[in-house]
Short mmCIF file of C-alpha atoms in Angstrom, two decimals:
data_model
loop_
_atom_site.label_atom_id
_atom_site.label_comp_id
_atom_site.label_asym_id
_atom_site.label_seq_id
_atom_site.Cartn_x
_atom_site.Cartn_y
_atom_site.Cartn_z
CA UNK A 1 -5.02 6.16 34.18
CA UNK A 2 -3.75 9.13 33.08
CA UNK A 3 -0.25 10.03 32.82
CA UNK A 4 -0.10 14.31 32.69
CA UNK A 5 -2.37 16.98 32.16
CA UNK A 6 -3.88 15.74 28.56
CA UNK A 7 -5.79 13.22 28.03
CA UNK A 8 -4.30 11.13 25.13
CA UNK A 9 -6.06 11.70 21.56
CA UNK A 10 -6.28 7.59 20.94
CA UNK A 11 -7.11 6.08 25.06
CA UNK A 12 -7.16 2.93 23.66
CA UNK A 13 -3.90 2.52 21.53
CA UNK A 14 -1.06 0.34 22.96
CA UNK A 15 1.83 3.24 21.70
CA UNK A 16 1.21 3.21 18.09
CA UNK A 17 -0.74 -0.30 17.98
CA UNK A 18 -4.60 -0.09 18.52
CA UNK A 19 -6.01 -3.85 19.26
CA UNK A 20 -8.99 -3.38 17.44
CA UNK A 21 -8.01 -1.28 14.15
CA UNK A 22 -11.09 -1.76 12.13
CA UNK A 23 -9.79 -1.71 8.54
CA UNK A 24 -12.86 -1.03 6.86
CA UNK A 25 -13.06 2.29 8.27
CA UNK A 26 -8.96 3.04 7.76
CA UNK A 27 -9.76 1.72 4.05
CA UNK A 28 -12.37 4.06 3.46
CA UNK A 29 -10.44 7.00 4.65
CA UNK A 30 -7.48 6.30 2.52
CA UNK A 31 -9.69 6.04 -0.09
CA UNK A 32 -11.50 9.46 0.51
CA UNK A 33 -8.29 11.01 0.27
CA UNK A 34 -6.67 9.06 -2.48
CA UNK A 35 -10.12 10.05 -4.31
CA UNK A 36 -9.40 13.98 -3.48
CA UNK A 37 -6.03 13.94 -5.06
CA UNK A 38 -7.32 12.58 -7.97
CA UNK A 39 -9.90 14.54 -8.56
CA UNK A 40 -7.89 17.63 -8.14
CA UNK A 41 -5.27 16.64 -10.34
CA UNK A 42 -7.62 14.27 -13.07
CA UNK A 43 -10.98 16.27 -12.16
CA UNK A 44 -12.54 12.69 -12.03
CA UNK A 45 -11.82 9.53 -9.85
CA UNK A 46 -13.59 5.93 -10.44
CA UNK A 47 -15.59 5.13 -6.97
CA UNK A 48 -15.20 2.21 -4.41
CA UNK A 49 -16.64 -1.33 -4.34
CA UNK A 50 -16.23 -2.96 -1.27
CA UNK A 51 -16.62 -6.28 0.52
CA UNK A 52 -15.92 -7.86 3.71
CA UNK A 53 -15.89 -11.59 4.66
CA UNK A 54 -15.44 -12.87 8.01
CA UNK A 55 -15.09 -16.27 8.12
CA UNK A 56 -14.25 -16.25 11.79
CA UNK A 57 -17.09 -14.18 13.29
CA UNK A 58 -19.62 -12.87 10.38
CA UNK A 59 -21.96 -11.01 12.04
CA UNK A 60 -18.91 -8.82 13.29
CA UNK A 61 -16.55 -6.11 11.49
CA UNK A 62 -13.72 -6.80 10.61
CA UNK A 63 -10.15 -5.84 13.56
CA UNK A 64 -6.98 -6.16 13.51
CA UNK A 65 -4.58 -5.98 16.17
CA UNK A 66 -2.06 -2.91 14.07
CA UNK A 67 -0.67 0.28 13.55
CA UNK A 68 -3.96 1.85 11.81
CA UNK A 69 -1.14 4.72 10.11
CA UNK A 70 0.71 1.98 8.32
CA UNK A 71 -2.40 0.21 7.11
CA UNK A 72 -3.93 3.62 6.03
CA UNK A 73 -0.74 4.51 3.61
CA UNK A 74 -0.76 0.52 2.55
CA UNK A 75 -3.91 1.36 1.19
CA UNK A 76 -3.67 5.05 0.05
CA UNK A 77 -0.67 4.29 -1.97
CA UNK A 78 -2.47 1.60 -3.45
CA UNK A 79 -5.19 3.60 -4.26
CA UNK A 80 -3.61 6.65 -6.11
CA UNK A 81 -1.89 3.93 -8.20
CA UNK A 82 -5.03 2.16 -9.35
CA UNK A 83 -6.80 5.52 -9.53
CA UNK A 84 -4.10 6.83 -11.62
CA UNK A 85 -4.09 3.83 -13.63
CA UNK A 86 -7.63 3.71 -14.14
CA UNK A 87 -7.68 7.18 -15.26
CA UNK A 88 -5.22 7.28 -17.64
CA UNK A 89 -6.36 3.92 -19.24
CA UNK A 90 -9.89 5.44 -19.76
CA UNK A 91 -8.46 8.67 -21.48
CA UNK A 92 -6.45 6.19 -23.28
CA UNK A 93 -9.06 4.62 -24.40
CA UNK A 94 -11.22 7.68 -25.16
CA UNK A 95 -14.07 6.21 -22.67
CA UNK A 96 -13.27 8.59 -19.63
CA UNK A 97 -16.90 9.18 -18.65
CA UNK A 98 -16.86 5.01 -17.87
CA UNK A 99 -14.49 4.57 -15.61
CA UNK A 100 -14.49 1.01 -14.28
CA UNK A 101 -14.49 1.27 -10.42
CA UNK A 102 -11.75 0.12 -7.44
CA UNK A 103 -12.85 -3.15 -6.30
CA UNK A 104 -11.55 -4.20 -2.70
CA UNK A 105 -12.19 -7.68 -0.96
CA UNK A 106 -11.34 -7.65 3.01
CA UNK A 107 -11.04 -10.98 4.15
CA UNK A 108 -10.96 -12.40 7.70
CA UNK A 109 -8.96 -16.12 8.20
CA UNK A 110 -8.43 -17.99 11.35
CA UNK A 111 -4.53 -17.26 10.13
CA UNK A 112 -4.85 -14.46 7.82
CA UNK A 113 -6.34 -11.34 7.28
CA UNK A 114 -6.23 -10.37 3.17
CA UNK A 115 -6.88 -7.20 1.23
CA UNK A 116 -7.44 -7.59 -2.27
CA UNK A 117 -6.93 -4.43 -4.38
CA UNK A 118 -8.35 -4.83 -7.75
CA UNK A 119 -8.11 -2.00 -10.89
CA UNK A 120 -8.55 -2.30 -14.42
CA UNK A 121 -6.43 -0.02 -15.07
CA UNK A 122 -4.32 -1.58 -18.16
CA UNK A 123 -2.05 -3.70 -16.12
CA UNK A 124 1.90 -3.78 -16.09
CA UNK A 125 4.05 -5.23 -18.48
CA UNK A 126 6.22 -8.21 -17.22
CA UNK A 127 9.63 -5.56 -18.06
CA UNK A 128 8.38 -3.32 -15.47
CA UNK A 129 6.98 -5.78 -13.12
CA UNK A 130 10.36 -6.48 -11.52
CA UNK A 131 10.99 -3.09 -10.57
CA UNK A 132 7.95 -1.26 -9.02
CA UNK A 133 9.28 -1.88 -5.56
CA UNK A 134 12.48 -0.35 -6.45
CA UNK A 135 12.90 2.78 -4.37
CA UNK A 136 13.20 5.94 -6.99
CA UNK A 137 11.59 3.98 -9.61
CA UNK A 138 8.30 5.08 -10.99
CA UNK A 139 6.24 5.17 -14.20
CA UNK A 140 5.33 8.21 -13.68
CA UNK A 141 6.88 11.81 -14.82
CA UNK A 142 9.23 13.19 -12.41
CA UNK A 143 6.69 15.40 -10.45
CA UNK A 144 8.59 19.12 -10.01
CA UNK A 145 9.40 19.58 -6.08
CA UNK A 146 6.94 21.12 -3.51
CA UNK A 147 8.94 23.79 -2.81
CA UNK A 148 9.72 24.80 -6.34
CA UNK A 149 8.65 28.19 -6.91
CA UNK A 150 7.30 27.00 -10.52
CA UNK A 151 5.19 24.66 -9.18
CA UNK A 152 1.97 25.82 -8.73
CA UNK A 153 -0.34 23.03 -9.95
CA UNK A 154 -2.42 19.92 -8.31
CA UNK A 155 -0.84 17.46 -6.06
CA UNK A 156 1.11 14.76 -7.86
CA UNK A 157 -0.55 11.49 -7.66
CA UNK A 158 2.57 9.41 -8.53
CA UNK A 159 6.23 9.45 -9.28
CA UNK A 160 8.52 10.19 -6.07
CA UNK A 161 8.98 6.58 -6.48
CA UNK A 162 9.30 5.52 -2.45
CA UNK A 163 5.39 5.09 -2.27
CA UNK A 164 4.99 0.94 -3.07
CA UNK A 165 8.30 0.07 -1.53
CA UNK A 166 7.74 1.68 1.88
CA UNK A 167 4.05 0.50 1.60
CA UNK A 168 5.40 -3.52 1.18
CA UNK A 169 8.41 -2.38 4.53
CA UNK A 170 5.23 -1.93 6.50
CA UNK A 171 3.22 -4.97 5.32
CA UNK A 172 6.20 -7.07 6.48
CA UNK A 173 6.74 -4.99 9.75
CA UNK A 174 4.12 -7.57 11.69
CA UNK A 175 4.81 -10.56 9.62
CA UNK A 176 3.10 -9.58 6.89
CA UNK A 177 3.49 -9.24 3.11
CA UNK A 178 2.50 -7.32 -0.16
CA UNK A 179 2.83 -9.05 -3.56
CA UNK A 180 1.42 -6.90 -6.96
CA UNK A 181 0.08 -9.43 -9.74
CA UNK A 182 -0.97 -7.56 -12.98
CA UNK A 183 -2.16 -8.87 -16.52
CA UNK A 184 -0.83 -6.11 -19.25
CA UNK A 185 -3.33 -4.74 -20.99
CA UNK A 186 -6.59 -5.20 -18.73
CA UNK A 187 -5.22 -4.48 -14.98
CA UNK A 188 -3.51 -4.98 -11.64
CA UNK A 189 -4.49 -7.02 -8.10
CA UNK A 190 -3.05 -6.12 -5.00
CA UNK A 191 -2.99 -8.36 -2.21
CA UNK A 192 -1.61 -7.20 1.09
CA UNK A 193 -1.62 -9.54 4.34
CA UNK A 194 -1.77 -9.40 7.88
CA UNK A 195 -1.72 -11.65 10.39
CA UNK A 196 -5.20 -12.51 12.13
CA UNK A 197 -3.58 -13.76 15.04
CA UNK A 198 -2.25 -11.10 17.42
CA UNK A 199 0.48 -13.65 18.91
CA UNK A 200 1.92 -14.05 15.33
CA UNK A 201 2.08 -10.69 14.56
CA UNK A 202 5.55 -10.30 16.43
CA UNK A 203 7.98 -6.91 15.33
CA UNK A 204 10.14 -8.13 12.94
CA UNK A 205 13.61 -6.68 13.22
CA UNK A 206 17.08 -7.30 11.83
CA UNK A 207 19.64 -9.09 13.79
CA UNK A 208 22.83 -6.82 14.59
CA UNK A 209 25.01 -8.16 16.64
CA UNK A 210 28.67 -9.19 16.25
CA UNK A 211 28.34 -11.93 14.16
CA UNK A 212 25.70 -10.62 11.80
CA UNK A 213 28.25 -7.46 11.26
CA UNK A 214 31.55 -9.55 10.36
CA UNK A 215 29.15 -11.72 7.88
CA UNK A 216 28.64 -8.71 6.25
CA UNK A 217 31.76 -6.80 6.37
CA UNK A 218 34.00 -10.26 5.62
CA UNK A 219 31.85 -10.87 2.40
CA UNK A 220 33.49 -10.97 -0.86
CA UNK A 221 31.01 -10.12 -3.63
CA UNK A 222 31.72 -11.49 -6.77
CA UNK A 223 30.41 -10.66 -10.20
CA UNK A 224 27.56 -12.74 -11.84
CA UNK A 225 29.08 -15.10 -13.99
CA UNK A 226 25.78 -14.99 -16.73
CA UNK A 227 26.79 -11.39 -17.09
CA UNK A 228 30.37 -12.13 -18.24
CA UNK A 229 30.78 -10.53 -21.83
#
């Protein structure tokens, strides 16, 4: 059925939702582009090792009922991270022409469906563990605005700060999640789930009615007493 004079660019997509998002193809893309940013601002990029397990069906790719533009910036911001980090630790480390590669495990539950991230890219201290998904927080430099009229080099790879926090907003949108476990000094795993089953993966929304705004608005916050001088 067609509703207009256009056909629609994606026939099969529920609104924004496509039943059968195949993430191994949205993971690849990201990649492809997180890998052109890099190389235009690094001139180098480590490649892609990838893997994907089925445990339900595996003879068959692995789908996901989703929104295939949230997974794809999941996964992009994920990438420029661990390529940035991968990078840097290399010239670090004076072994640039070696760069270890992006390893990424896709795996298909009966409840879950899990992407595994992995980097050696140095890792994150514990201090700054607690606040990557901080909005405006990044490791990074400060990258100068877009529209800057002195800015006139590559495309920033990192440090607007917004990119792992709206990445984990998305996870969670379907009753997902994204945690980021990292060992200083050799590198970081990212694991970001979905839910396998399309009946699970329900919109999650806040509650705003009456009651949820005078919870709110009577509260009384009061200081921490461990931070009392």
């Amino acid at each position: 059925m067609c509703f207009g004079d256009e056909v629609p660019e994606h026939p099969t997509h529920l609104g924004f939702v496509d039943p059968h998002c195949y993430v191994e193809d949205r993971i690849k893309e990201a990649f492809e582009n997180a890998q052109f940013l890099c190389e235009g601002y690094y001139l180098t990029s480590p490649s892609l090792e990838l893997r994907c397990i089925n445990a339900i069906n595996p003879d068959e790719p692995i789908c996901v009922a989703y929104v295939p533009s949230h997974l794809y910036h999941i996964m992009f911001e994920l990438f420029k991270n661990s390529m940035r980090a991968t990078v840097e630790s290399a010239e670090n480390k004076k072994s640039s022409n070696t760069l270890s590669p992006i390893t990424v495990d896709i795996i298909k539950a009966k409840e879950d469906l899990t992407i595994r991230i992995s980097d050696r890219g140095g890792g994150i201290p514990r201090s700054k563990a607690d606040k990557i998904f901080r909005y405006m927080y990044s490791t990074a430099p400060r990258p100068v605005s877009l529209t800057d009229s002195q800015h006139s080099g590559p495309v920033p790879l990192a440090g607007f700060g917004y990119g792992l926090p709206i990445s984990r907003l998305y996870a969670r949108y379907f009753n997902g999640d994204m945690e980021i476990h990292s060992i200083d000094g050799y590198g970081t795993d990212a694991y970001v789930y979905f839910q396998a089953v399309e009946d699970q993966a329900s919109e999650w929304l806040p509650i705003c009615n009456r009651a949820a705004y005078e919870y709110y608005t009577s509260r009384r916050y009061q200081s921490d007493w461990t931070k009392k001088k």
